[in-house]
Coordinates of C-alpha atoms in Angstrom, one line a residue:
M1 CA -32.7 44.7 -23.3
Q2 CA -33.6 47.1 -20.6
S3 CA -36.8 44.7 -19.9
T4 CA -34.1 41.8 -19.6
L5 CA -32.1 43.8 -17.2
N6 CA -34.8 44.8 -15.2
A7 CA -36.0 40.8 -14.8
A8 CA -32.4 40.1 -13.8
I9 CA -32.4 42.7 -11.1
N10 CA -35.9 41.6 -10.0
Y11 CA -34.8 38.1 -9.8
H12 CA -31.7 38.6 -7.6
Q13 CA -33.9 41.0 -5.6
L14 CA -36.4 38.2 -5.0
N15 CA -36.7 36.8 -1.3
F16 CA -37.6 33.2 -0.8
Q17 CA -40.6 32.7 1.3
W18 CA -42.2 29.9 3.1
K19 CA -45.5 28.1 1.9
S20 CA -47.4 29.6 4.6
Q21 CA -46.6 33.1 3.4
K22 CA -48.5 34.8 0.7
P23 CA -47.3 33.5 -2.7
T24 CA -46.3 36.7 -4.4
S25 CA -43.7 35.1 -6.4
R26 CA -45.6 32.3 -8.1
K27 CA -46.1 34.7 -11.1
F28 CA -42.5 35.2 -11.5
I29 CA -42.3 31.7 -12.1
T30 CA -44.6 31.1 -14.6
S31 CA -43.6 34.4 -16.4
P32 CA -42.2 33.9 -19.8
K33 CA -39.4 35.9 -19.0
I34 CA -37.8 33.2 -16.6
L35 CA -36.9 31.2 -19.6
P36 CA -34.3 33.2 -21.2
L37 CA -32.9 33.5 -17.7
T38 CA -32.5 29.6 -17.4
N39 CA -31.0 29.4 -20.9
S40 CA -28.5 32.3 -19.7
L41 CA -27.9 30.4 -16.7
R42 CA -27.0 26.9 -18.7
T43 CA -25.0 28.5 -21.2
S44 CA -23.0 30.6 -18.7
I45 CA -21.7 27.6 -16.7
N46 CA -21.6 24.9 -19.9
Y47 CA -24.3 22.9 -18.1
E48 CA -25.1 19.7 -19.9
P49 CA -28.2 17.7 -18.3
E50 CA -27.3 14.1 -17.3
E51 CA -29.5 11.2 -18.9
G52 CA -32.6 11.2 -17.1
L53 CA -32.4 14.5 -15.5
D54 CA -34.2 16.4 -17.9
K55 CA -37.1 14.1 -18.2
F56 CA -37.6 14.9 -14.5
P57 CA -41.4 16.1 -14.2
G58 CA -41.4 17.6 -10.9
P59 CA -43.5 16.6 -7.5
P60 CA -47.1 14.5 -7.8
G61 CA -49.6 16.9 -8.8
S62 CA -47.7 19.8 -10.3
E63 CA -47.8 21.0 -13.7
P64 CA -44.8 20.3 -16.0
N65 CA -43.9 24.2 -16.5
S66 CA -44.5 25.2 -13.0
V67 CA -41.2 24.5 -11.6
L68 CA -37.9 25.7 -12.2
R69 CA -35.2 22.6 -12.4
L70 CA -31.9 24.2 -11.1
P71 CA -28.8 22.6 -12.6
V72 CA -27.3 21.4 -9.3
V73 CA -27.6 17.5 -8.6
I74 CA -26.4 16.2 -5.2
R75 CA -25.1 12.8 -4.5
Q76 CA -24.7 11.3 -1.0
S77 CA -25.0 7.7 0.4
G78 CA -26.2 6.4 -3.1
R79 CA -29.3 8.8 -3.6
V80 CA -29.1 11.2 -6.3
S81 CA -31.3 14.4 -5.6
R82 CA -31.8 17.6 -7.6
Y83 CA -32.8 21.3 -6.5
I84 CA -36.0 22.6 -7.9
Y85 CA -37.9 25.8 -7.3
E86 CA -41.5 25.7 -7.0
G87 CA -43.8 28.4 -6.2
N88 CA -42.1 30.2 -3.4
S89 CA -40.1 27.4 -1.8
L90 CA -36.9 25.8 -2.6
K91 CA -37.0 21.8 -2.8
L92 CA -34.5 18.9 -2.6
V93 CA -36.3 16.2 -4.7
S94 CA -35.1 12.5 -4.9
L95 CA -34.2 11.1 -8.3
D96 CA -34.0 7.7 -9.3
G97 CA -34.5 7.1 -13.4
G98 CA -36.8 10.5 -13.6
A99 CA -40.2 9.7 -13.5
G100 CA -39.8 6.4 -12.1
S101 CA -38.9 7.7 -8.8
F102 CA -42.4 8.4 -7.7
S103 CA -43.5 5.0 -8.6
L104 CA -44.8 2.8 -5.9
D105 CA -43.4 -0.3 -7.1
F106 CA -42.0 -2.8 -4.8
E107 CA -39.3 -4.2 -6.7
D108 CA -38.2 -1.1 -7.8
A109 CA -38.2 0.1 -3.8
F110 CA -36.3 -3.3 -2.9
R111 CA -33.6 -2.4 -5.4
K112 CA -33.5 1.2 -4.0
L113 CA -33.1 0.1 -0.4
V114 CA -30.2 -2.7 -1.6
R115 CA -28.2 0.2 -3.3
V116 CA -28.7 2.9 -0.6
S117 CA -27.7 0.0 2.1
G118 CA -24.7 -0.8 -0.1
F119 CA -23.7 2.7 -0.3
G120 CA -24.1 3.1 3.3
I121 CA -22.0 0.0 4.1
K122 CA -19.4 1.2 1.9
D123 CA -19.2 4.6 3.3
F124 CA -18.9 3.0 6.9
F125 CA -15.8 0.8 5.7
I126 CA -14.2 2.7 3.1
P127 CA -12.4 5.9 2.9
K128 CA -13.7 8.8 0.6
Q129 CA -10.7 9.0 -1.7
V130 CA -8.6 6.1 -2.2
P131 CA -7.1 4.3 -5.4
E132 CA -8.6 1.6 -7.2
N133 CA -6.2 -1.1 -5.7
Y134 CA -7.8 -0.3 -2.0
M135 CA -10.8 -2.1 -2.6
G136 CA -8.8 -5.5 -3.6
Y137 CA -6.7 -5.0 -0.2
V138 CA -9.8 -4.7 1.8
K139 CA -11.2 -8.1 0.4
W140 CA -8.5 -9.9 1.0
K141 CA -7.8 -8.2 4.4
F142 CA -11.2 -9.8 5.1
L143 CA -10.3 -13.0 4.4
H144 CA -7.2 -12.8 6.3
R145 CA -8.6 -11.2 9.4
V146 CA -11.5 -13.6 9.8
F147 CA -9.5 -16.8 9.6
S148 CA -6.6 -15.4 12.0
S149 CA -9.2 -14.3 14.4
A150 CA -10.8 -17.7 14.4
L151 CA -7.5 -19.2 14.9
Q152 CA -6.4 -17.0 17.6
V153 CA -9.8 -18.0 19.8
L154 CA -9.0 -22.0 19.3
A155 CA -5.4 -21.6 20.3
T156 CA -6.5 -19.8 23.4
Q157 CA -9.1 -22.6 24.0
A158 CA -6.5 -24.8 23.7
M159 CA -3.9 -23.2 26.3
F160 CA -6.8 -23.3 28.6
R161 CA -7.3 -26.8 28.4
A162 CA -3.4 -27.4 28.9
I163 CA -3.7 -25.4 32.0
G164 CA -6.6 -27.4 33.7
I165 CA -4.6 -30.6 32.6
G166 CA -1.9 -30.3 35.0
Y167 CA -2.0 -30.7 39.1
S168 CA -3.7 -28.1 40.9
R169 CA -0.7 -27.3 42.8
S170 CA 1.2 -26.2 39.8
L171 CA -1.4 -23.3 39.0
P172 CA 0.2 -20.6 41.2
S173 CA 3.7 -20.9 40.0
A174 CA 2.5 -21.3 36.6
A175 CA 0.8 -18.0 36.7
A176 CA 4.0 -16.2 38.0
L177 CA 6.7 -17.6 35.5
N178 CA 3.8 -17.3 32.7
W179 CA 4.1 -13.6 33.6
V180 CA 7.6 -13.6 33.7
L181 CA 8.4 -15.4 30.8
K182 CA 5.7 -15.7 28.6
D183 CA 5.1 -11.6 28.6
G184 CA 8.3 -10.3 29.8
L185 CA 10.4 -12.2 27.5
G186 CA 7.8 -11.7 24.4
R187 CA 8.1 -7.9 24.8
L188 CA 12.3 -8.3 25.2
S189 CA 12.1 -9.8 22.0
R190 CA 10.0 -7.3 20.3
C191 CA 12.6 -4.8 21.2
I192 CA 15.5 -6.4 20.1
Y193 CA 13.7 -7.5 16.7
T194 CA 12.5 -3.9 16.1
A195 CA 15.7 -2.1 16.9
S196 CA 17.8 -4.8 14.8
L197 CA 15.3 -4.5 11.8
A198 CA 14.4 -1.1 11.8
S199 CA 15.4 0.4 8.2
A200 CA 14.1 -3.0 7.0
F201 CA 10.6 -1.9 7.8
D202 CA 11.0 0.6 4.8
T203 CA 13.4 -1.0 2.6
N204 CA 11.7 -4.5 2.5
L205 CA 8.3 -3.7 3.9
K206 CA 6.3 -6.6 2.0
R207 CA 9.1 -9.4 2.7
V208 CA 9.3 -8.6 6.1
R209 CA 5.7 -8.4 6.7
F210 CA 4.9 -11.6 4.9
T211 CA 7.7 -13.5 6.7
T212 CA 6.6 -12.2 10.2
S213 CA 2.9 -13.1 9.0
V214 CA 4.4 -16.9 8.5
L215 CA 5.9 -16.5 11.9
F216 CA 2.9 -15.7 13.8
S217 CA 0.8 -18.5 12.3
L218 CA 3.7 -20.8 13.3
S219 CA 3.2 -19.3 17.0
I220 CA -0.6 -20.3 16.9
G221 CA 0.3 -23.9 15.9
V222 CA 2.7 -24.1 18.8
E223 CA -0.2 -22.7 21.1
L224 CA -2.4 -25.3 19.9
L225 CA 0.5 -28.1 20.7
T226 CA 0.3 -26.8 24.6
P227 CA -2.5 -29.4 25.5
T228 CA -0.6 -32.2 23.9
F229 CA 2.5 -31.5 25.9
P230 CA 0.8 -29.9 29.2
Q231 CA 4.4 -30.3 31.2
Y232 CA 6.2 -28.1 28.7
F233 CA 3.4 -25.6 28.6
L234 CA 5.4 -22.4 29.9
L235 CA 7.7 -23.2 27.3
L236 CA 5.8 -23.4 24.3
A237 CA 3.8 -20.5 25.6
T238 CA 6.9 -18.3 25.7
L239 CA 8.1 -19.4 22.3
A240 CA 4.6 -18.5 21.1
N241 CA 4.3 -15.4 22.7
I242 CA 7.9 -14.3 21.4
A243 CA 6.7 -15.0 18.0
K244 CA 3.5 -13.1 18.3
Q245 CA 5.3 -10.0 19.7
I246 CA 7.7 -9.9 16.8
S247 CA 4.8 -10.0 14.5
L248 CA 3.2 -7.3 16.2
A249 CA 5.8 -5.2 16.0
C250 CA 6.3 -5.7 12.3
Y251 CA 2.4 -5.2 11.9
L252 CA 2.7 -1.7 13.7
A253 CA 5.8 -0.7 12.3
T254 CA 4.8 -1.2 8.4
G255 CA 1.0 -0.4 9.0
S256 CA 1.4 3.5 8.6
A257 CA 3.3 3.2 5.2
V258 CA 0.7 1.0 4.1
H259 CA -1.9 3.5 4.8
R260 CA 0.0 6.3 3.2
S261 CA 0.3 4.4 0.0
F262 CA -3.6 4.5 -0.1
A263 CA -3.7 8.0 1.1
I264 CA -3.8 9.5 -2.2
A265 CA -5.7 12.9 -0.8
D266 CA -3.3 13.3 2.4
N267 CA -6.1 11.7 4.1
I268 CA -4.3 9.3 6.2
G269 CA -6.2 9.9 9.3
E270 CA -9.4 8.6 7.5
V271 CA -7.7 5.7 6.2
S272 CA -6.0 4.6 9.5
A273 CA -9.6 5.0 11.1
K274 CA -11.3 3.1 8.5
A275 CA -8.4 0.3 8.9
Q276 CA -9.5 0.0 12.6
I277 CA -12.8 -0.2 11.9
Q278 CA -12.5 -3.0 9.4
T279 CA -10.2 -4.8 11.8
V280 CA -12.5 -4.9 14.5
C281 CA -15.5 -6.0 12.4
F282 CA -13.7 -8.4 10.6
D283 CA -12.1 -10.1 13.9
N284 CA -15.5 -10.4 15.3
L285 CA -16.9 -12.6 12.4
G286 CA -13.7 -14.7 12.9
L287 CA -14.9 -14.8 16.7
M288 CA -18.2 -15.9 15.4
L289 CA -17.2 -18.4 13.0
A290 CA -15.0 -20.1 16.1
A291 CA -18.0 -19.9 18.4
L292 CA -19.9 -21.6 15.7
L293 CA -17.5 -24.3 15.3
N294 CA -17.6 -24.9 18.9
L295 CA -21.5 -24.9 18.9
L296 CA -21.6 -27.7 16.1
F297 CA -18.9 -30.0 18.0
K298 CA -19.9 -29.1 22.0
N299 CA -21.8 -32.6 22.4
N300 CA -18.6 -34.5 21.4
Q301 CA -15.6 -33.6 23.6
R302 CA -13.0 -36.1 21.3
L303 CA -14.0 -34.0 18.3
L304 CA -14.2 -30.7 19.9
A305 CA -10.5 -31.2 21.2
G306 CA -9.3 -32.7 17.7
L307 CA -10.9 -29.8 15.8
P308 CA -8.2 -27.1 16.0
F309 CA -5.5 -29.5 14.3
F310 CA -8.1 -30.2 11.7
V311 CA -9.0 -27.0 10.8
Y312 CA -5.4 -25.2 11.4
P313 CA -3.9 -26.3 8.3
I314 CA -6.8 -24.9 6.5
F315 CA -7.2 -21.6 8.4
S316 CA -3.5 -20.8 8.2
A317 CA -3.3 -21.7 4.6
I318 CA -6.2 -19.2 3.7
D319 CA -4.8 -16.7 6.2
L320 CA -1.5 -16.7 4.4
F321 CA -3.0 -16.5 0.9
G322 CA -5.2 -13.6 2.0
I323 CA -2.0 -11.5 3.5
Y324 CA 0.1 -12.3 0.5
Q325 CA -2.8 -11.4 -2.0
G326 CA -3.5 -8.0 -0.3
L327 CA 0.0 -7.2 0.0
Q328 CA 0.0 -7.5 -4.0
H329 CA -2.5 -4.5 -3.9
V330 CA -0.5 -2.3 -2.1
H331 CA 1.3 0.1 -4.3
L332 CA 4.2 2.1 -2.4
Q333 CA 5.4 5.1 -3.7
T334 CA 8.4 5.7 -1.8
L335 CA 11.8 4.7 -3.4
T336 CA 14.3 2.0 -2.5
K337 CA 17.4 0.6 -4.1
D338 CA 15.4 -2.2 -5.6
R339 CA 12.2 -0.4 -6.9
L340 CA 14.7 2.3 -8.3
E341 CA 16.6 -0.4 -10.2
I342 CA 13.3 -1.9 -11.5
I343 CA 12.5 1.9 -13.0
L344 CA 15.9 2.4 -14.4
N345 CA 16.3 -0.8 -15.8
S346 CA 12.8 -0.3 -17.6
W347 CA 14.1 3.3 -18.6
I348 CA 17.1 1.9 -20.2
D349 CA 15.3 -1.1 -22.1
F350 CA 12.0 0.5 -23.1
G351 CA 12.4 4.2 -22.6
H352 CA 9.7 4.8 -20.4
V353 CA 9.1 5.0 -16.3
P354 CA 6.7 2.1 -14.9
S355 CA 3.9 3.2 -12.4
P356 CA 4.0 2.0 -8.7
A357 CA 1.7 -0.6 -9.8
E358 CA 4.0 -2.1 -12.4
V359 CA 6.7 -1.8 -10.3
S360 CA 4.9 -3.4 -7.4
K361 CA 4.0 -6.4 -9.5
E362 CA 7.8 -7.0 -10.6
E363 CA 8.8 -6.3 -7.1
G364 CA 6.7 -8.9 -5.7
I365 CA 7.0 -9.9 -2.2
D366 CA 10.3 -11.8 -2.7
F367 CA 9.5 -14.0 0.3
L368 CA 12.5 -16.6 -0.5
W369 CA 15.0 -14.1 -1.3
T370 CA 15.4 -15.1 -5.1
K371 CA 16.0 -11.8 -5.9
N372 CA 19.7 -10.4 -7.0
K373 CA 20.7 -13.6 -8.5
E374 CA 21.4 -12.2 -11.9
L375 CA 24.5 -11.7 -13.5
W376 CA 26.4 -8.5 -12.3
P377 CA 24.2 -7.6 -9.5
I378 CA 24.5 -4.0 -8.3
R379 CA 25.2 -3.2 -4.7
I380 CA 25.3 0.1 -2.6
G381 CA 27.9 0.7 0.1
C382 CA 31.3 0.5 0.6
L383 CA 34.0 -2.0 -0.9
N384 CA 34.4 -5.3 1.1
T385 CA 37.9 -5.9 2.6
N386 CA 37.2 -9.5 3.3
S387 CA 37.7 -9.8 -0.6
E388 CA 40.5 -9.0 -2.9
I389 CA 40.0 -5.8 -4.2
P390 CA 40.2 -5.3 -7.8
K391 CA 42.7 -3.4 -9.3
L392 CA 40.1 -1.3 -11.5
S393 CA 38.3 -0.3 -8.0
M394 CA 41.5 1.0 -6.9
M395 CA 42.1 3.2 -9.9
A396 CA 38.7 4.3 -9.7
M397 CA 39.3 5.7 -6.2
Q398 CA 42.6 7.1 -7.3
S399 CA 40.7 9.3 -10.0
L400 CA 38.3 10.8 -7.6
T401 CA 37.9 14.5 -7.4
S402 CA 36.2 16.9 -4.9
E403 CA 33.6 17.2 -7.5
D404 CA 32.4 13.7 -7.2
Y405 CA 29.7 12.6 -5.0
Y406 CA 30.0 8.8 -5.8
F407 CA 32.1 6.7 -7.7
V408 CA 31.0 3.3 -9.2
C409 CA 33.7 0.5 -9.5
M410 CA 33.6 -3.7 -9.7
E411 CA 34.1 -5.9 -7.2
S412 CA 35.0 -9.4 -6.9
S413 CA 33.2 -12.3 -5.1
Y414 CA 33.5 -12.6 -1.5
R415 CA 31.7 -14.7 1.1
E416 CA 29.5 -13.3 3.6
W417 CA 27.5 -14.9 6.3
T418 CA 28.5 -18.4 4.7
R419 CA 27.0 -17.0 1.3
I420 CA 29.4 -16.3 -1.5
K421 CA 28.5 -13.2 -3.0
P422 CA 29.0 -13.1 -6.8
R423 CA 31.2 -10.3 -8.5
G424 CA 29.4 -7.3 -9.5
I425 CA 29.0 -3.6 -9.6
L426 CA 29.5 -1.0 -6.5
L427 CA 28.1 2.1 -6.0
C428 CA 29.9 4.1 -3.4
L429 CA 28.3 7.3 -2.3
R430 CA 29.9 10.2 -0.5
E431 CA 28.5 12.1 2.5
G432 CA 26.6 14.8 1.5
S433 CA 25.3 13.2 -1.6
G434 CA 21.8 13.8 -2.4
T435 CA 18.5 12.0 -4.0
A436 CA 19.9 13.0 -7.4
D437 CA 23.2 11.6 -6.8
V438 CA 22.0 8.2 -5.8
I439 CA 19.5 8.2 -8.8
M440 CA 22.3 9.4 -11.3
G441 CA 25.0 6.8 -9.7
L442 CA 22.6 4.2 -9.8
L443 CA 21.6 4.8 -13.6
Q444 CA 25.1 4.9 -14.6
A445 CA 25.7 1.6 -12.9
C446 CA 22.7 0.2 -15.0
Y447 CA 24.2 1.5 -18.1
I448 CA 27.7 -0.3 -17.3
R449 CA 26.0 -3.5 -16.4
K450 CA 24.0 -3.5 -19.9
A451 CA 27.1 -3.1 -21.5
L452 CA 29.2 -5.7 -19.5
L453 CA 26.2 -8.5 -20.2
F454 CA 27.1 -7.5 -24.2
S455 CA 30.8 -8.4 -23.5
S456 CA 32.5 -11.4 -22.2
V457 CA 35.9 -9.4 -21.8
W458 CA 35.2 -7.9 -18.6
E459 CA 34.6 -11.5 -16.9
T460 CA 38.2 -12.1 -16.3
A461 CA 39.3 -8.4 -16.3
V462 CA 38.1 -8.3 -12.6
E463 CA 40.3 -10.7 -11.4
D464 CA 43.1 -10.3 -13.5
K465 CA 45.9 -8.4 -11.6
D466 CA 48.2 -8.0 -14.7
A467 CA 45.4 -6.5 -17.1
S468 CA 47.0 -4.2 -20.0
D469 CA 46.6 -0.4 -20.1
L470 CA 44.2 -1.0 -22.8
V471 CA 42.0 -2.8 -20.9
F472 CA 42.0 -0.1 -18.2
K473 CA 41.6 2.6 -20.7
E474 CA 38.3 1.0 -22.3
W475 CA 37.1 0.6 -18.7
F476 CA 37.4 4.6 -18.0
K477 CA 36.0 5.0 -21.4
L478 CA 33.2 3.0 -20.6
I479 CA 32.7 4.5 -17.2
D480 CA 32.5 8.1 -18.8
D481 CA 30.3 7.1 -21.6
C482 CA 27.8 5.5 -18.9
K483 CA 27.9 8.6 -16.9
Q484 CA 27.3 11.1 -19.9
S485 CA 24.4 8.9 -20.6
A486 CA 23.0 9.1 -17.1
K487 CA 23.4 13.0 -17.0
R488 CA 21.6 13.2 -20.5
D489 CA 18.6 11.2 -19.1
L490 CA 18.4 12.4 -15.5
S491 CA 16.2 15.5 -15.9
T492 CA 13.6 13.6 -18.3
L493 CA 13.7 10.9 -16.0
N494 CA 12.8 12.7 -12.9
D495 CA 9.7 14.3 -14.6
Q496 CA 8.3 11.5 -15.5
M497 CA 8.9 9.9 -12.2
G498 CA 7.3 13.0 -10.5
S499 CA 4.3 12.9 -12.9
L500 CA 3.4 9.0 -12.2
G501 CA 3.1 9.6 -8.4
W502 CA 7.0 8.7 -7.3
A503 CA 8.2 10.2 -4.2
L504 CA 11.5 11.7 -5.4
K505 CA 12.4 13.6 -1.9
H506 CA 14.3 10.7 -0.4
I507 CA 15.4 7.1 -1.2
L508 CA 14.9 4.9 1.3
L509 CA 18.0 2.6 2.1
S510 CA 19.3 -0.1 4.3
T511 CA 21.7 0.3 7.2
E512 CA 24.6 -1.2 4.8
E513 CA 23.3 1.1 1.8
Q514 CA 23.6 4.3 4.0
A515 CA 27.4 3.7 4.3
R516 CA 29.3 6.8 3.3
Y517 CA 32.9 7.8 2.4
S518 CA 34.7 11.1 3.2
F519 CA 36.8 12.8 0.2
V520 CA 40.3 13.7 1.7
D521 CA 42.7 15.8 -0.6
D522 CA 46.1 14.8 0.4

């Protein structure tokens, strides 16, 4: 035991020396005493060698037992290296399938070069820590940016041709009006748009982003029409620029939320920086594609002039398809009314909380506003005075106490913006209500809707002014039972949502959903 202790002390007192110095520690390495020390090291840290690593014989020309292989492997840029101690020096030796690492086989070297290059490109474009769905998003982003950039080049060329078609005396005035109308009105429209839809960038991010992408694609089509109607150049260019400015405003406003969804290690700065690199590189590829098309048709001016009209529908379709598929790979962890409703319905029906990826798949983009078409839709806000308020709703307000931070009631059908809103369930929130109150209130409303769907009695009770007292008692009993069920499930529900990565600190609500009532005790 004492000899082992002395060996350990001598090992820690050993100083690493260069080859040029006297190799005094060579005997220590080849000494049998080093073997118990190596085994002790591996046992103490539960080291299990990976496949192929123990077969490493050391550098060429060295004896198999003349090196100490340390249990430390470094992976960087596609290369795998291992620390060894040989004689009097510490080395970092490359590994590639054991002894084959040192062969001079050309095919093996080519595979290694391809692999290292692939890892280098990946490190250049992809952040270090991102979820699995990020790669799918980048692939579709590549498709979108390349064809969108090519279309913008062709549209710019078309506008230049449109300017050259008119009389030369019109060019100075056209330049002045172009600055005032095309750029000035475009920026003004951008400000108005962002101010009117500020909350929608959070609550309906995918829908708004895809809608403005369609608008951007249409603006390119308008620019392509300018050579056909040169007399309306300023009008067409101004309309196209307004649409582009609106699309740009949406892209900038929603970009941070998209990047945050991929920053699983709070590396949003790195994700944003890599996104800029991707955009620049993909856009340059689009420029090359447009330049290639121009080179192919440069000898035929008629075909060159008609080229944009031929490629526009194809490139636009590919561009929008890439945007649509890319948004499908964006899994937002923030809670909105729609996402929370999907979670609560799954909890009530199946007893489990879906992940952000599952909710993203069910949520979709809803480009055509087809959601909330089911029976008894749930709305967050205040009672609409444009429609007749059911007696059940008035009784629900009369029963409020100072301890209630929300109430659930029925609402009859009403007309808003020329659309008839069906009768449904309304959740009214009080000033000072928190996230837990919103979750519990919406959970109670989902329980009420499930009960209403199994009974047809309440379809006429909403509109009935002369409902019996028995109906009122049954309604308040239903509300109380659903509230107790919501209280019972709230704690477990929050725990499961938090474990799946849902952000429970805040719930993003639209401007209409942020309406609150104040309790007055007269």
